[in-house]
Amino acid sequence: MRAIATGSSAAMFTCGELALTIGWTRTVFLGFHPEPTARVARSYGHVPVFHPNLLPLPIKAVLLALRIEEECHSVEHLVRLSLQRSRRACFLTFAEQRLSPPHSAFVRREAMNRYFCALDCGMTEVSANRAARKALVRRGQPLISERQLRRWANRVDAAGGPDLCPLDVFFDLKSIRHVRTTKQPHHGKPAAVANDIHSLRATDAGGGEND
């Protein structure tokens, strides 16, 4: 990696921003092994950023095709346009915004920031997902499934990504509680949920995963 510790990121973008602009997942984007140009501070953590001119040829080709389609004069214009469209889709009027969002909104944003920062830094989705759910449980939030956290991530991405997503979106994220079936006991936590809580607490106590 070229070690450029600080500097302006005006023409450089995170893998999340570029992947969302193209319509890929972060995993697909990183599968082309792009080389980060620098590491900068974003609202959700210190993450690698990429200069459009230094990306692998397949990614450059896709971005060029999108620029022509969208009539954008630069990759920066294309990315900003994509993010603005996403954010406008969930825009709330002043009257709709909460002047004092509940504490849960801040806790969820903190956990999702951990998730997106881990993904942008190259961590696998499974590990990033687990780290975020651990963070939620630590802060007293109810346990959610891996699938539910991915739904939350999709919602945040659809609202402009972790950098632009309004705080109210994090409050509106709903957890789907486990529904007991006739084959499960009538009281106590379902076995799968209880095992998941035990597993998260065990790895937390034993330092099994990096925070």
mmCIF file of C-alpha atoms in Angstrom:
data_model
loop_
_atom_site.group_PDB
_atom_site.id
_atom_site.type_symbol
_atom_site.label_atom_id
_atom_site.label_comp_id
_atom_site.label_asym_id
_atom_site.label_seq_id
_atom_site.Cartn_x
_atom_site.Cartn_y
_atom_site.Cartn_z
ATOM 1 C CA MET A 1 0.000 0.000 0.000
ATOM 2 C CA ARG A 2 1.202 3.507 -0.742
ATOM 3 C CA ALA A 3 1.564 5.066 2.665
ATOM 4 C CA ILE A 4 -0.078 8.458 2.417
ATOM 5 C CA ALA A 5 -1.223 8.981 5.973
ATOM 6 C CA THR A 6 -3.201 12.174 5.602
ATOM 7 C CA GLY A 7 -4.346 14.663 3.023
ATOM 8 C CA SER A 8 -7.374 15.797 1.077
ATOM 9 C CA SER A 9 -9.750 13.073 -0.064
ATOM 10 C CA ALA A 10 -11.628 15.362 -2.480
ATOM 11 C CA ALA A 11 -10.908 13.072 -5.437
ATOM 12 C CA MET A 12 -10.654 9.829 -3.464
ATOM 13 C CA PHE A 13 -13.464 7.582 -2.307
ATOM 14 C CA THR A 14 -14.068 4.671 0.031
ATOM 15 C CA CYS A 15 -14.813 1.234 -1.331
ATOM 16 C CA GLY A 16 -18.373 1.659 -0.060
ATOM 17 C CA GLU A 17 -18.917 4.849 -2.055
ATOM 18 C CA LEU A 18 -17.479 3.366 -5.237
ATOM 19 C CA ALA A 19 -19.250 0.023 -4.823
ATOM 20 C CA LEU A 20 -22.628 1.673 -4.243
ATOM 21 C CA THR A 21 -22.122 3.939 -7.251
ATOM 22 C CA ILE A 22 -21.443 0.932 -9.466
ATOM 23 C CA GLY A 23 -24.150 -1.222 -7.883
ATOM 24 C CA TRP A 24 -21.817 -3.820 -6.367
ATOM 25 C CA THR A 25 -21.279 -5.031 -2.847
ATOM 26 C CA ARG A 26 -18.103 -4.007 -1.053
ATOM 27 C CA THR A 27 -16.907 -7.619 -1.231
ATOM 28 C CA VAL A 28 -17.182 -7.670 -5.032
ATOM 29 C CA PHE A 29 -15.333 -4.350 -5.303
ATOM 30 C CA LEU A 30 -12.485 -5.509 -3.051
ATOM 31 C CA GLY A 31 -12.340 -8.781 -4.997
ATOM 32 C CA PHE A 32 -10.567 -6.854 -7.780
ATOM 33 C CA HIS A 33 -7.786 -6.058 -5.264
ATOM 34 C CA PRO A 34 -7.681 -2.280 -5.719
ATOM 35 C CA GLU A 35 -4.747 -0.633 -3.963
ATOM 36 C CA PRO A 36 -5.687 2.077 -1.439
ATOM 37 C CA THR A 37 -4.141 5.469 -2.050
ATOM 38 C CA ALA A 38 -4.508 6.763 1.499
ATOM 39 C CA ARG A 39 -6.285 6.250 4.786
ATOM 40 C CA VAL A 40 -8.515 9.087 5.949
ATOM 41 C CA ALA A 41 -10.887 9.895 8.800
ATOM 42 C CA ARG A 42 -14.553 9.637 7.944
ATOM 43 C CA SER A 43 -17.509 10.067 10.276
ATOM 44 C CA TYR A 44 -17.603 6.308 10.885
ATOM 45 C CA GLY A 45 -13.855 5.645 11.300
ATOM 46 C CA HIS A 46 -10.427 5.691 9.641
ATOM 47 C CA VAL A 47 -10.819 3.897 6.323
ATOM 48 C CA PRO A 48 -8.831 3.342 3.107
ATOM 49 C CA VAL A 49 -9.717 5.519 0.115
ATOM 50 C CA PHE A 50 -9.038 4.988 -3.571
ATOM 51 C CA HIS A 51 -8.086 7.398 -6.351
ATOM 52 C CA PRO A 52 -10.138 6.741 -9.514
ATOM 53 C CA ASN A 53 -7.053 6.900 -11.759
ATOM 54 C CA LEU A 54 -5.333 4.118 -9.792
ATOM 55 C CA LEU A 55 -8.164 1.593 -9.810
ATOM 56 C CA PRO A 56 -7.916 -1.749 -11.676
ATOM 57 C CA LEU A 57 -8.925 -1.568 -15.346
ATOM 58 C CA PRO A 58 -12.225 -3.510 -14.975
ATOM 59 C CA ILE A 59 -13.451 -1.023 -12.361
ATOM 60 C CA LYS A 60 -12.287 1.928 -14.463
ATOM 61 C CA ALA A 61 -14.216 0.565 -17.444
ATOM 62 C CA VAL A 62 -17.450 0.257 -15.463
ATOM 63 C CA LEU A 63 -17.076 3.760 -14.027
ATOM 64 C CA LEU A 64 -16.409 5.181 -17.497
ATOM 65 C CA ALA A 65 -19.549 3.525 -18.863
ATOM 66 C CA LEU A 66 -21.599 4.957 -15.994
ATOM 67 C CA ARG A 67 -20.106 8.416 -16.527
ATOM 68 C CA ILE A 68 -21.167 8.328 -20.170
ATOM 69 C CA GLU A 69 -24.636 7.074 -19.255
ATOM 70 C CA GLU A 70 -25.139 9.715 -16.553
ATOM 71 C CA GLU A 71 -23.342 12.457 -18.519
ATOM 72 C CA CYS A 72 -20.939 13.127 -15.646
ATOM 73 C CA HIS A 73 -17.713 15.005 -16.320
ATOM 74 C CA SER A 74 -15.706 13.085 -13.701
ATOM 75 C CA VAL A 75 -15.832 10.098 -11.357
ATOM 76 C CA GLU A 76 -16.180 12.533 -8.470
ATOM 77 C CA HIS A 77 -19.284 14.007 -10.107
ATOM 78 C CA LEU A 78 -20.676 10.496 -10.658
ATOM 79 C CA VAL A 79 -20.126 9.378 -7.049
ATOM 80 C CA ARG A 80 -21.547 12.564 -5.553
ATOM 81 C CA LEU A 81 -24.598 12.322 -7.800
ATOM 82 C CA SER A 82 -25.190 8.724 -6.703
ATOM 83 C CA LEU A 83 -24.908 9.566 -2.995
ATOM 84 C CA GLN A 84 -27.141 12.622 -3.300
ATOM 85 C CA ARG A 85 -29.845 10.588 -5.020
ATOM 86 C CA SER A 86 -29.775 8.022 -2.225
ATOM 87 C CA ARG A 87 -29.971 10.647 0.487
ATOM 88 C CA ARG A 88 -32.802 12.568 -1.198
ATOM 89 C CA ALA A 89 -34.846 9.375 -1.340
ATOM 90 C CA CYS A 90 -35.113 9.361 2.470
ATOM 91 C CA PHE A 91 -35.079 13.133 3.036
ATOM 92 C CA LEU A 92 -37.223 14.277 5.933
ATOM 93 C CA THR A 93 -38.765 17.723 6.202
ATOM 94 C CA PHE A 94 -37.867 19.828 9.234
ATOM 95 C CA ALA A 95 -41.282 19.096 10.760
ATOM 96 C CA GLU A 96 -40.681 15.350 10.434
ATOM 97 C CA GLN A 97 -37.236 15.362 12.044
ATOM 98 C CA ARG A 98 -36.897 14.528 15.719
ATOM 99 C CA LEU A 99 -35.299 17.351 17.683
ATOM 100 C CA SER A 100 -34.047 14.884 20.294
ATOM 101 C CA PRO A 101 -33.595 11.383 18.822
ATOM 102 C CA PRO A 102 -33.811 8.530 21.350
ATOM 103 C CA HIS A 103 -30.636 7.015 22.779
ATOM 104 C CA SER A 104 -31.202 3.858 20.720
ATOM 105 C CA ALA A 105 -30.569 5.823 17.502
ATOM 106 C CA PHE A 106 -27.074 6.761 18.665
ATOM 107 C CA VAL A 107 -26.331 3.201 19.820
ATOM 108 C CA ARG A 108 -27.423 1.750 16.484
ATOM 109 C CA ARG A 109 -25.415 4.323 14.548
ATOM 110 C CA GLU A 110 -22.331 3.470 16.608
ATOM 111 C CA ALA A 111 -22.763 -0.251 15.897
ATOM 112 C CA MET A 112 -23.399 0.294 12.192
ATOM 113 C CA ASN A 113 -20.379 2.600 11.960
ATOM 114 C CA ARG A 114 -18.308 -0.264 13.354
ATOM 115 C CA TYR A 115 -19.788 -2.568 10.709
ATOM 116 C CA PHE A 116 -19.121 -0.273 7.739
ATOM 117 C CA CYS A 117 -15.640 0.685 8.926
ATOM 118 C CA ALA A 118 -14.723 -3.002 9.251
ATOM 119 C CA LEU A 119 -16.022 -3.752 5.743
ATOM 120 C CA ASP A 120 -14.176 -0.811 4.199
ATOM 121 C CA CYS A 121 -10.984 -1.992 5.902
ATOM 122 C CA GLY A 122 -11.312 -5.433 4.302
ATOM 123 C CA MET A 123 -12.882 -7.511 7.096
ATOM 124 C CA THR A 124 -15.228 -10.277 5.968
ATOM 125 C CA GLU A 125 -18.942 -9.550 6.189
ATOM 126 C CA VAL A 126 -19.464 -12.340 8.713
ATOM 127 C CA SER A 127 -16.822 -10.938 11.082
ATOM 128 C CA ALA A 128 -18.005 -7.346 10.648
ATOM 129 C CA ASN A 129 -21.600 -8.454 11.241
ATOM 130 C CA ARG A 130 -20.657 -10.266 14.427
ATOM 131 C CA ALA A 131 -18.645 -7.312 15.758
ATOM 132 C CA ALA A 132 -21.582 -4.960 15.191
ATOM 133 C CA ARG A 133 -24.057 -7.274 16.911
ATOM 134 C CA LYS A 134 -21.678 -7.642 19.852
ATOM 135 C CA ALA A 135 -21.570 -3.858 20.124
ATOM 136 C CA LEU A 136 -25.378 -3.723 20.241
ATOM 137 C CA VAL A 137 -25.623 -6.362 22.985
ATOM 138 C CA ARG A 138 -22.931 -4.614 25.033
ATOM 139 C CA ARG A 139 -24.953 -1.404 24.976
ATOM 140 C CA GLY A 140 -28.091 -3.140 26.197
ATOM 141 C CA GLN A 141 -29.844 -3.498 22.843
ATOM 142 C CA PRO A 142 -31.794 -6.686 22.038
ATOM 143 C CA LEU A 143 -29.972 -9.338 20.057
ATOM 144 C CA ILE A 144 -30.723 -9.337 16.332
ATOM 145 C CA SER A 145 -29.864 -11.900 13.676
ATOM 146 C CA GLU A 146 -27.130 -11.626 11.056
ATOM 147 C CA ARG A 147 -29.814 -11.259 8.392
ATOM 148 C CA GLN A 148 -31.503 -8.428 10.281
ATOM 149 C CA LEU A 149 -28.242 -6.510 10.606
ATOM 150 C CA ARG A 150 -27.690 -6.882 6.856
ATOM 151 C CA ARG A 151 -31.163 -5.401 6.317
ATOM 152 C CA TRP A 152 -30.158 -2.482 8.514
ATOM 153 C CA ALA A 153 -26.967 -2.043 6.478
ATOM 154 C CA ASN A 154 -28.968 -2.005 3.236
ATOM 155 C CA ARG A 155 -31.258 0.641 4.722
ATOM 156 C CA VAL A 156 -28.296 2.822 5.711
ATOM 157 C CA ASP A 157 -26.701 2.400 2.277
ATOM 158 C CA ALA A 158 -30.001 3.346 0.641
ATOM 159 C CA ALA A 159 -29.998 6.544 2.726
ATOM 160 C CA GLY A 160 -26.627 7.695 1.394
ATOM 161 C CA GLY A 161 -24.229 5.415 3.259
ATOM 162 C CA PRO A 162 -22.760 5.791 6.761
ATOM 163 C CA ASP A 163 -21.334 9.262 6.031
ATOM 164 C CA LEU A 164 -24.609 10.860 4.890
ATOM 165 C CA CYS A 165 -27.347 8.761 6.507
ATOM 166 C CA PRO A 166 -29.631 10.949 8.694
ATOM 167 C CA LEU A 167 -29.773 10.030 12.379
ATOM 168 C CA ASP A 168 -33.535 9.477 12.209
ATOM 169 C CA VAL A 169 -32.956 6.510 9.894
ATOM 170 C CA PHE A 170 -31.101 4.706 12.686
ATOM 171 C CA PHE A 171 -34.030 5.255 15.031
ATOM 172 C CA ASP A 172 -36.447 3.874 12.445
ATOM 173 C CA LEU A 173 -34.477 0.629 12.060
ATOM 174 C CA LYS A 174 -36.747 -2.063 13.414
ATOM 175 C CA SER A 175 -35.619 -5.347 14.902
ATOM 176 C CA ILE A 176 -37.728 -8.377 14.042
ATOM 177 C CA ARG A 177 -38.304 -10.367 17.185
ATOM 178 C CA HIS A 178 -38.144 -14.127 17.086
ATOM 179 C CA VAL A 179 -41.619 -15.670 16.730
ATOM 180 C CA ARG A 180 -42.147 -18.809 18.787
ATOM 181 C CA THR A 181 -43.463 -21.829 16.868
ATOM 182 C CA THR A 182 -45.443 -24.736 18.294
ATOM 183 C CA LYS A 183 -42.280 -26.851 18.453
ATOM 184 C CA GLN A 184 -40.527 -24.405 20.785
ATOM 185 C CA PRO A 185 -40.959 -24.126 24.566
ATOM 186 C CA HIS A 186 -43.626 -21.739 25.819
ATOM 187 C CA HIS A 187 -41.223 -19.818 28.044
ATOM 188 C CA GLY A 188 -37.603 -18.784 28.031
ATOM 189 C CA LYS A 189 -35.431 -17.752 25.101
ATOM 190 C CA PRO A 190 -35.459 -19.950 21.983
ATOM 191 C CA ALA A 191 -32.398 -22.194 21.896
ATOM 192 C CA ALA A 192 -30.877 -20.561 18.811
ATOM 193 C CA VAL A 193 -31.174 -17.084 20.317
ATOM 194 C CA ALA A 194 -29.829 -18.214 23.692
ATOM 195 C CA ASN A 195 -26.868 -19.918 22.005
ATOM 196 C CA ASP A 196 -26.146 -16.800 19.969
ATOM 197 C CA ILE A 197 -26.140 -14.600 23.077
ATOM 198 C CA HIS A 198 -23.858 -17.081 24.864
ATOM 199 C CA SER A 199 -21.516 -17.186 21.863
ATOM 200 C CA LEU A 200 -21.311 -13.396 21.614
ATOM 201 C CA ARG A 201 -20.606 -13.054 25.328
ATOM 202 C CA ALA A 202 -18.029 -15.847 25.257
ATOM 203 C CA THR A 203 -16.022 -14.284 22.435
ATOM 204 C CA ASP A 204 -16.313 -10.901 24.135
ATOM 205 C CA ALA A 205 -14.947 -12.239 27.422
ATOM 206 C CA GLY A 206 -12.228 -14.293 25.782
ATOM 207 C CA GLY A 207 -11.142 -11.675 23.257
ATOM 208 C CA GLY A 208 -11.944 -14.074 20.440
ATOM 209 C CA GLU A 209 -12.505 -11.289 17.929
ATOM 210 C CA ASN A 210 -10.948 -7.906 17.390
ATOM 211 C CA ASP A 211 -13.127 -4.939 18.298
#
